[in-house]
Amino acid sequence: MRFSLKGALLLLAAAFVLKFVVGYQAAAQSSSGTIQGVIKDPSGAVVAGAKVEIANPVSGYHRETVTGSSGEFRFVNVPFNPYHLVVTAGTFAPAARDVDVRSALPVALSIALTIEAATTVTVEAGTVPLIETDPNFHTDVDRGLFDKIPLESQSSSVSSLVTLASPGVVADSNGMFHGIGDHAENSFSVDGQPITDQQSKVFSNQIPIDSIQSLEVISGAPPAEYGDKTSLVIKVNTRSGLGQTTPTGSVTASYGSFGSSAGGFNLAYGNQKIGNFISVTGLNTGRFLDPPEFQVIHSKGNEENFFDRADFQLS
């Protein structure tokens, strides 16, 4: 079969358009949003160099940035959740806002600072926690938490994280887990794209754990938007290079018993419009599967993962 150069170019163009459309749909269905805004002084002039922080004490999520020359700030790839936002700048009094991110549409804020003056502070017992209005039973897990959790399975680290960090989930053999119900009723949703295949080392590789920004584990009765799954839905938000004006990454290597050796690296870099995050990991071990015997015979295995996320903000 022969193809002309024009036909080949048309096929390449069609493939590019299809890839763009799929990528746009993935962004539109993403389970993360954007918080952006402008900081001004009492006269209405913009404030450059103001420190802006957002945090959710339940999930452990925390990020901070500094306003630019036009007083603007922007947080991208923010998982759906309520957040407490605090602004501090020079001689101005700190300003705070509660922000609820529930859609991919940007949350736009305009915050006016006031001049700090001598005040009397009254301390009262009790605090007002961030209250979620989501009626579904779920668990939020951010990198600040799961970086500290000792995972017992390198080859199924995502499943191990879900098992250890979420109530109502128990471990099974070979990196699988059981939610409240049938294990076949589990579903992963990565950046808004559902993956209903088994996420076990017996069937396929899992995405590298250092590519994950946060998890939301919905158990019991997932909402209707996830189809007919009735046991467990794991919503994964991956890491992004948007806003990483300074290259940020890490390199890891380890060696342990049963001939287990692992290594990898990740790198995030970009600006306010374009960003890229890349992660490469590899593992070779004599305890790839869970054997019934102490002497490793049928348990040797290896896996390699390559993850790359490219972002482009149209506006």
mmCIF file of C-alpha atoms in Angstrom:
data_model
loop_
_atom_site.group_PDB
_atom_site.id
_atom_site.type_symbol
_atom_site.label_atom_id
_atom_site.label_comp_id
_atom_site.label_asym_id
_atom_site.label_seq_id
_atom_site.Cartn_x
_atom_site.Cartn_y
_atom_site.Cartn_z
ATOM 1 C CA MET A 1 0.000 0.000 0.000
ATOM 2 C CA ARG A 2 1.407 3.407 -1.005
ATOM 3 C CA PHE A 3 0.752 6.784 0.618
ATOM 4 C CA SER A 4 1.503 10.159 -0.910
ATOM 5 C CA LEU A 5 3.313 12.865 1.042
ATOM 6 C CA LYS A 6 0.110 14.922 1.093
ATOM 7 C CA GLY A 7 -1.831 12.006 2.535
ATOM 8 C CA ALA A 8 0.773 11.453 5.233
ATOM 9 C CA LEU A 9 0.663 15.131 6.190
ATOM 10 C CA LEU A 10 -3.129 15.021 6.380
ATOM 11 C CA LEU A 11 -2.942 11.983 8.679
ATOM 12 C CA LEU A 12 -0.432 13.750 10.920
ATOM 13 C CA ALA A 13 -2.621 16.856 11.046
ATOM 14 C CA ALA A 14 -5.677 14.773 11.929
ATOM 15 C CA ALA A 15 -3.732 12.995 14.684
ATOM 16 C CA PHE A 16 -2.569 16.349 16.085
ATOM 17 C CA VAL A 17 -6.112 17.757 16.102
ATOM 18 C CA LEU A 18 -7.424 14.610 17.791
ATOM 19 C CA LYS A 19 -4.683 14.799 20.427
ATOM 20 C CA PHE A 20 -5.461 18.480 21.052
ATOM 21 C CA VAL A 21 -9.188 17.800 21.387
ATOM 22 C CA VAL A 22 -8.584 14.910 23.792
ATOM 23 C CA GLY A 23 -6.184 17.054 25.820
ATOM 24 C CA TYR A 24 -8.684 19.927 25.907
ATOM 25 C CA GLN A 25 -11.456 17.591 27.064
ATOM 26 C CA ALA A 26 -9.149 16.207 29.759
ATOM 27 C CA ALA A 27 -8.507 19.738 31.012
ATOM 28 C CA ALA A 28 -12.214 20.577 30.910
ATOM 29 C CA GLN A 29 -13.080 17.478 32.964
ATOM 30 C CA SER A 30 -10.198 17.891 35.381
ATOM 31 C CA SER A 31 -10.802 17.652 39.135
ATOM 32 C CA SER A 32 -8.609 20.670 39.849
ATOM 33 C CA GLY A 33 -9.075 24.398 39.458
ATOM 34 C CA THR A 34 -7.345 27.781 39.584
ATOM 35 C CA ILE A 35 -7.252 30.565 42.177
ATOM 36 C CA GLN A 36 -6.163 33.941 40.866
ATOM 37 C CA GLY A 37 -6.520 37.574 41.810
ATOM 38 C CA VAL A 38 -5.067 41.013 42.394
ATOM 39 C CA ILE A 39 -3.816 42.588 45.620
ATOM 40 C CA LYS A 40 -4.374 46.343 46.091
ATOM 41 C CA ASP A 41 -3.668 48.951 48.752
ATOM 42 C CA PRO A 42 -6.309 51.279 50.308
ATOM 43 C CA SER A 43 -5.902 53.782 47.444
ATOM 44 C CA GLY A 44 -6.538 51.135 44.799
ATOM 45 C CA ALA A 45 -2.924 50.842 43.630
ATOM 46 C CA VAL A 46 -1.560 47.328 43.098
ATOM 47 C CA VAL A 47 0.783 45.798 45.658
ATOM 48 C CA ALA A 48 3.806 43.976 44.269
ATOM 49 C CA GLY A 49 5.794 41.476 46.323
ATOM 50 C CA ALA A 50 2.901 40.504 48.603
ATOM 51 C CA LYS A 51 3.031 36.957 49.956
ATOM 52 C CA VAL A 52 -0.081 34.878 49.224
ATOM 53 C CA GLU A 53 -0.670 31.484 50.863
ATOM 54 C CA ILE A 54 -3.432 28.901 50.499
ATOM 55 C CA ALA A 55 -3.837 25.909 52.793
ATOM 56 C CA ASN A 56 -6.213 23.112 53.714
ATOM 57 C CA PRO A 57 -5.328 21.667 57.140
ATOM 58 C CA VAL A 58 -7.435 18.544 56.544
ATOM 59 C CA SER A 59 -5.568 17.324 53.458
ATOM 60 C CA GLY A 60 -2.288 19.032 54.380
ATOM 61 C CA TYR A 61 -2.238 20.998 51.109
ATOM 62 C CA HIS A 62 -0.180 24.206 51.274
ATOM 63 C CA ARG A 63 1.187 26.485 48.586
ATOM 64 C CA GLU A 64 2.484 30.035 48.494
ATOM 65 C CA THR A 65 3.492 32.615 45.913
ATOM 66 C CA VAL A 66 4.436 36.288 45.593
ATOM 67 C CA THR A 67 2.482 38.873 43.598
ATOM 68 C CA GLY A 68 4.054 40.229 40.432
ATOM 69 C CA SER A 69 4.678 43.815 39.352
ATOM 70 C CA SER A 70 0.992 44.277 38.533
ATOM 71 C CA GLY A 71 -0.145 42.863 41.897
ATOM 72 C CA GLU A 72 -1.447 39.607 40.416
ATOM 73 C CA PHE A 73 -1.148 36.095 41.811
ATOM 74 C CA ARG A 74 -2.194 32.703 40.473
ATOM 75 C CA PHE A 75 -2.400 29.143 41.798
ATOM 76 C CA VAL A 76 -2.991 26.420 39.202
ATOM 77 C CA ASN A 77 -3.783 22.708 39.512
ATOM 78 C CA VAL A 78 -5.520 23.225 42.864
ATOM 79 C CA PRO A 79 -7.530 20.115 43.892
ATOM 80 C CA PHE A 80 -11.250 20.614 44.539
ATOM 81 C CA ASN A 81 -11.552 21.563 48.222
ATOM 82 C CA PRO A 82 -12.106 24.578 50.482
ATOM 83 C CA TYR A 83 -8.994 26.629 51.265
ATOM 84 C CA HIS A 84 -7.938 29.386 53.631
ATOM 85 C CA LEU A 85 -6.081 32.189 51.824
ATOM 86 C CA VAL A 86 -3.832 34.636 53.680
ATOM 87 C CA VAL A 87 -2.097 37.729 52.251
ATOM 88 C CA THR A 88 0.798 39.478 54.017
ATOM 89 C CA ALA A 89 2.759 42.485 52.758
ATOM 90 C CA GLY A 90 5.103 44.938 54.481
ATOM 91 C CA THR A 91 3.315 47.418 56.750
ATOM 92 C CA PHE A 92 -0.150 46.289 55.644
ATOM 93 C CA ALA A 93 -2.411 44.320 57.936
ATOM 94 C CA PRO A 94 -2.787 40.629 56.972
ATOM 95 C CA ALA A 95 -5.892 39.802 54.935
ATOM 96 C CA ALA A 96 -7.659 36.432 54.893
ATOM 97 C CA ARG A 97 -10.293 34.827 52.683
ATOM 98 C CA ASP A 98 -12.005 31.433 52.560
ATOM 99 C CA VAL A 99 -12.048 30.090 48.999
ATOM 100 C CA ASP A 100 -13.944 27.026 47.763
ATOM 101 C CA VAL A 101 -12.622 25.424 44.565
ATOM 102 C CA ARG A 102 -15.309 23.237 42.976
ATOM 103 C CA SER A 103 -14.914 23.657 39.214
ATOM 104 C CA ALA A 104 -12.269 24.129 36.540
ATOM 105 C CA LEU A 105 -13.378 27.753 36.135
ATOM 106 C CA PRO A 106 -10.877 30.131 37.806
ATOM 107 C CA VAL A 107 -11.824 31.662 41.141
ATOM 108 C CA ALA A 108 -11.074 35.387 40.714
ATOM 109 C CA LEU A 109 -10.375 37.543 43.779
ATOM 110 C CA SER A 110 -9.673 41.223 44.356
ATOM 111 C CA ILE A 111 -8.272 41.845 47.834
ATOM 112 C CA ALA A 112 -7.743 45.324 49.267
ATOM 113 C CA LEU A 113 -5.229 45.578 52.095
ATOM 114 C CA THR A 114 -5.471 48.018 54.978
ATOM 115 C CA ILE A 115 -2.741 49.904 56.796
ATOM 116 C CA GLU A 116 -1.660 48.061 59.909
ATOM 117 C CA ALA A 117 -2.207 50.042 63.104
ATOM 118 C CA ALA A 118 -1.827 49.407 66.812
ATOM 119 C CA THR A 119 -4.640 47.094 67.816
ATOM 120 C CA THR A 120 -5.835 45.182 70.830
ATOM 121 C CA VAL A 121 -5.997 41.439 70.263
ATOM 122 C CA THR A 122 -8.597 39.394 72.150
ATOM 123 C CA VAL A 123 -7.855 35.664 72.288
ATOM 124 C CA GLU A 124 -10.874 33.372 72.548
ATOM 125 C CA ALA A 125 -11.013 29.616 72.862
ATOM 126 C CA GLY A 126 -12.117 27.592 69.867
ATOM 127 C CA THR A 127 -11.444 27.715 66.158
ATOM 128 C CA VAL A 128 -13.573 27.606 63.047
ATOM 129 C CA PRO A 129 -12.432 24.684 60.868
ATOM 130 C CA LEU A 130 -12.792 24.549 57.113
ATOM 131 C CA ILE A 131 -16.160 22.899 56.567
ATOM 132 C CA GLU A 132 -16.777 20.890 53.416
ATOM 133 C CA THR A 133 -20.200 20.789 51.831
ATOM 134 C CA ASP A 134 -19.485 17.647 49.793
ATOM 135 C CA PRO A 135 -21.947 14.994 51.057
ATOM 136 C CA ASN A 136 -19.867 12.045 49.828
ATOM 137 C CA PHE A 137 -17.744 10.076 52.282
ATOM 138 C CA HIS A 138 -14.184 10.702 51.151
ATOM 139 C CA THR A 139 -10.588 11.079 52.291
ATOM 140 C CA ASP A 140 -8.233 13.809 51.042
ATOM 141 C CA VAL A 141 -4.532 12.966 50.883
ATOM 142 C CA ASP A 142 -1.892 15.482 49.780
ATOM 143 C CA ARG A 143 1.838 15.070 49.135
ATOM 144 C CA GLY A 144 2.604 16.635 52.495
ATOM 145 C CA LEU A 145 1.059 13.534 54.080
ATOM 146 C CA PHE A 146 1.898 10.624 51.820
ATOM 147 C CA ASP A 147 5.552 11.607 51.534
ATOM 148 C CA LYS A 148 5.742 10.571 55.199
ATOM 149 C CA ILE A 149 3.844 7.269 54.925
ATOM 150 C CA PRO A 150 6.086 4.151 54.765
ATOM 151 C CA LEU A 151 4.737 2.213 51.789
ATOM 152 C CA GLU A 152 5.237 -1.540 52.018
ATOM 153 C CA SER A 153 5.039 -2.205 48.271
ATOM 154 C CA GLN A 154 7.323 -0.381 45.834
ATOM 155 C CA SER A 155 5.788 -2.085 42.825
ATOM 156 C CA SER A 156 2.227 -1.069 43.825
ATOM 157 C CA SER A 157 2.905 2.155 45.683
ATOM 158 C CA VAL A 158 -0.363 3.866 44.682
ATOM 159 C CA SER A 159 -2.460 0.941 45.925
ATOM 160 C CA SER A 160 -0.372 0.838 49.094
ATOM 161 C CA LEU A 161 -0.984 4.559 49.659
ATOM 162 C CA VAL A 162 -4.752 4.157 49.222
ATOM 163 C CA THR A 163 -4.774 1.200 51.633
ATOM 164 C CA LEU A 164 -2.798 2.963 54.382
ATOM 165 C CA ALA A 165 -4.322 6.451 54.105
ATOM 166 C CA SER A 166 -8.023 5.654 53.611
ATOM 167 C CA PRO A 167 -10.463 4.130 56.124
ATOM 168 C CA GLY A 168 -12.586 1.241 54.901
ATOM 169 C CA VAL A 169 -9.882 -0.123 52.568
ATOM 170 C CA VAL A 170 -7.983 -3.348 53.262
ATOM 171 C CA ALA A 171 -4.946 -4.820 51.508
ATOM 172 C CA ASP A 172 -5.071 -7.860 49.255
ATOM 173 C CA SER A 173 -2.304 -9.932 47.702
ATOM 174 C CA ASN A 174 -0.059 -8.705 44.904
ATOM 175 C CA GLY A 175 -0.731 -5.019 45.452
ATOM 176 C CA MET A 176 -4.497 -5.128 45.135
ATOM 177 C CA PHE A 177 -6.970 -3.792 47.677
ATOM 178 C CA HIS A 178 -10.588 -4.165 48.716
ATOM 179 C CA GLY A 179 -12.857 -1.225 49.336
ATOM 180 C CA ILE A 180 -16.244 -1.430 51.002
ATOM 181 C CA GLY A 181 -17.640 -4.011 48.619
ATOM 182 C CA ASP A 182 -16.386 -5.915 45.592
ATOM 183 C CA HIS A 183 -12.804 -5.189 44.509
ATOM 184 C CA ALA A 184 -13.965 -5.280 40.883
ATOM 185 C CA GLU A 185 -16.054 -2.162 41.561
ATOM 186 C CA ASN A 186 -12.991 0.083 42.011
ATOM 187 C CA SER A 187 -12.175 2.887 39.594
ATOM 188 C CA PHE A 188 -9.308 5.343 39.121
ATOM 189 C CA SER A 189 -9.849 8.843 37.745
ATOM 190 C CA VAL A 190 -6.578 10.500 36.689
ATOM 191 C CA ASP A 191 -6.968 14.240 36.042
ATOM 192 C CA GLY A 192 -10.639 13.683 35.291
ATOM 193 C CA GLN A 193 -10.133 10.731 32.944
ATOM 194 C CA PRO A 194 -11.646 7.454 34.254
ATOM 195 C CA ILE A 195 -9.509 4.302 34.174
ATOM 196 C CA THR A 196 -11.550 1.205 34.949
ATOM 197 C CA ASP A 197 -8.806 -1.367 34.304
ATOM 198 C CA GLN A 198 -7.201 -3.180 37.220
ATOM 199 C CA GLN A 199 -4.378 -1.067 38.672
ATOM 200 C CA SER A 200 -2.295 -3.981 39.900
ATOM 201 C CA LYS A 201 1.231 -5.142 39.116
ATOM 202 C CA VAL A 202 -0.257 -8.474 38.023
ATOM 203 C CA PHE A 203 -2.022 -6.754 35.114
ATOM 204 C CA SER A 204 -0.240 -3.448 34.488
ATOM 205 C CA ASN A 205 2.052 -0.799 35.917
ATOM 206 C CA GLN A 206 0.697 1.940 38.134
ATOM 207 C CA ILE A 207 1.637 5.560 37.576
ATOM 208 C CA PRO A 208 4.710 6.599 39.595
ATOM 209 C CA ILE A 209 3.773 7.913 43.013
ATOM 210 C CA ASP A 210 6.008 10.966 42.668
ATOM 211 C CA SER A 211 3.807 12.119 39.772
ATOM 212 C CA ILE A 212 0.799 12.518 42.092
ATOM 213 C CA GLN A 213 -0.037 15.862 43.703
ATOM 214 C CA SER A 214 -3.073 14.730 45.693
ATOM 215 C CA LEU A 215 -5.663 11.963 46.070
ATOM 216 C CA GLU A 216 -9.333 11.988 46.933
ATOM 217 C CA VAL A 217 -10.639 8.530 47.845
ATOM 218 C CA ILE A 218 -14.434 8.219 47.645
ATOM 219 C CA SER A 219 -15.723 5.064 49.314
ATOM 220 C CA GLY A 220 -19.107 3.628 50.137
ATOM 221 C CA ALA A 221 -21.436 5.231 47.595
ATOM 222 C CA PRO A 222 -19.654 7.205 44.852
ATOM 223 C CA PRO A 223 -21.754 9.869 43.074
ATOM 224 C CA ALA A 224 -23.513 9.110 39.807
ATOM 225 C CA GLU A 225 -20.901 10.880 37.670
ATOM 226 C CA TYR A 226 -18.606 7.863 38.090
ATOM 227 C CA GLY A 227 -20.966 5.452 36.386
ATOM 228 C CA ASP A 228 -21.931 2.145 37.932
ATOM 229 C CA LYS A 229 -18.936 1.779 40.268
ATOM 230 C CA THR A 230 -20.231 1.102 43.774
ATOM 231 C CA SER A 231 -17.154 0.370 45.873
ATOM 232 C CA LEU A 232 -14.269 2.808 45.581
ATOM 233 C CA VAL A 233 -13.276 5.749 43.363
ATOM 234 C CA ILE A 234 -9.740 7.159 43.558
ATOM 235 C CA LYS A 235 -9.462 10.671 42.086
ATOM 236 C CA VAL A 236 -5.844 11.464 41.230
ATOM 237 C CA ASN A 237 -4.501 14.958 40.529
ATOM 238 C CA THR A 238 -1.059 14.812 38.949
ATOM 239 C CA ARG A 239 1.747 17.329 39.391
ATOM 240 C CA SER A 240 2.157 20.201 36.967
ATOM 241 C CA GLY A 241 4.978 22.494 35.872
ATOM 242 C CA LEU A 242 2.725 25.552 35.555
ATOM 243 C CA GLY A 243 4.032 28.403 37.671
ATOM 244 C CA GLN A 244 7.349 26.656 38.371
ATOM 245 C CA THR A 245 9.579 29.476 37.125
ATOM 246 C CA THR A 246 12.549 27.817 38.836
ATOM 247 C CA PRO A 247 13.304 24.205 37.785
ATOM 248 C CA THR A 248 12.295 21.953 40.668
ATOM 249 C CA GLY A 249 12.864 18.223 40.985
ATOM 250 C CA SER A 250 14.492 15.354 42.824
ATOM 251 C CA VAL A 251 16.621 12.256 42.250
ATOM 252 C CA THR A 252 16.145 9.082 44.310
ATOM 253 C CA ALA A 253 17.915 5.721 44.560
ATOM 254 C CA SER A 254 17.554 2.815 46.974
ATOM 255 C CA TYR A 255 18.709 -0.747 47.546
ATOM 256 C CA GLY A 256 17.282 -3.279 49.968
ATOM 257 C CA SER A 257 16.785 -6.927 50.758
ATOM 258 C CA PHE A 258 15.726 -9.529 48.180
ATOM 259 C CA GLY A 259 17.871 -7.725 45.612
ATOM 260 C CA SER A 260 15.493 -4.771 45.491
ATOM 261 C CA SER A 261 16.947 -1.769 43.687
ATOM 262 C CA ALA A 262 15.016 1.309 42.624
ATOM 263 C CA GLY A 263 15.786 4.702 41.165
ATOM 264 C CA GLY A 264 14.141 7.649 39.509
ATOM 265 C CA PHE A 265 13.996 11.370 38.972
ATOM 266 C CA ASN A 266 11.375 14.060 38.384
ATOM 267 C CA LEU A 267 11.516 17.637 37.130
ATOM 268 C CA ALA A 268 8.948 20.464 36.936
ATOM 269 C CA TYR A 269 9.508 23.674 35.007
ATOM 270 C CA GLY A 270 7.407 26.327 33.308
ATOM 271 C CA ASN A 271 5.803 29.746 33.611
ATOM 272 C CA GLN A 272 2.263 31.097 33.990
ATOM 273 C CA LYS A 273 1.189 29.859 30.529
ATOM 274 C CA ILE A 274 3.309 26.771 29.752
ATOM 275 C CA GLY A 275 4.489 24.046 32.069
ATOM 276 C CA ASN A 276 5.907 20.538 31.940
ATOM 277 C CA PHE A 277 6.366 17.852 34.568
ATOM 278 C CA ILE A 278 8.299 14.657 33.845
ATOM 279 C CA SER A 279 8.936 11.604 35.997
ATOM 280 C CA VAL A 280 10.955 8.452 35.241
ATOM 281 C CA THR A 281 11.234 5.541 37.684
ATOM 282 C CA GLY A 282 12.525 1.964 37.581
ATOM 283 C CA LEU A 283 12.410 -1.031 39.930
ATOM 284 C CA ASN A 284 13.980 -4.492 40.013
ATOM 285 C CA THR A 285 13.216 -6.796 42.935
ATOM 286 C CA GLY A 286 12.938 -10.389 44.057
ATOM 287 C CA ARG A 287 9.675 -9.544 45.872
ATOM 288 C CA PHE A 288 7.697 -8.205 42.943
ATOM 289 C CA LEU A 289 4.808 -10.550 43.771
ATOM 290 C CA ASP A 290 3.667 -11.842 47.166
ATOM 291 C CA PRO A 291 4.906 -15.474 47.318
ATOM 292 C CA PRO A 292 3.925 -18.000 49.994
ATOM 293 C CA GLU A 293 7.553 -19.072 50.484
ATOM 294 C CA PHE A 294 10.519 -17.238 52.006
ATOM 295 C CA GLN A 295 12.904 -18.380 49.292
ATOM 296 C CA VAL A 296 12.281 -16.264 46.219
ATOM 297 C CA ILE A 297 11.463 -18.529 43.268
ATOM 298 C CA HIS A 298 8.581 -17.098 41.254
ATOM 299 C CA SER A 299 8.537 -13.543 42.605
ATOM 300 C CA LYS A 300 11.227 -11.734 40.636
ATOM 301 C CA GLY A 301 10.126 -8.866 38.476
ATOM 302 C CA ASN A 302 10.845 -5.364 37.270
ATOM 303 C CA GLU A 303 8.934 -2.342 36.095
ATOM 304 C CA GLU A 304 9.688 0.965 34.408
ATOM 305 C CA ASN A 305 7.450 4.050 34.437
ATOM 306 C CA PHE A 306 7.591 7.185 32.322
ATOM 307 C CA PHE A 307 5.169 10.033 33.051
ATOM 308 C CA ASP A 308 5.020 13.384 31.278
ATOM 309 C CA ARG A 309 2.408 16.112 31.744
ATOM 310 C CA ALA A 310 2.440 19.171 29.469
ATOM 311 C CA ASP A 311 0.171 22.155 30.216
ATOM 312 C CA PHE A 312 -0.775 25.167 28.122
ATOM 313 C CA GLN A 313 -3.064 27.944 29.339
ATOM 314 C CA LEU A 314 -5.045 29.430 26.464
ATOM 315 C CA SER A 315 -5.632 32.673 28.369
#
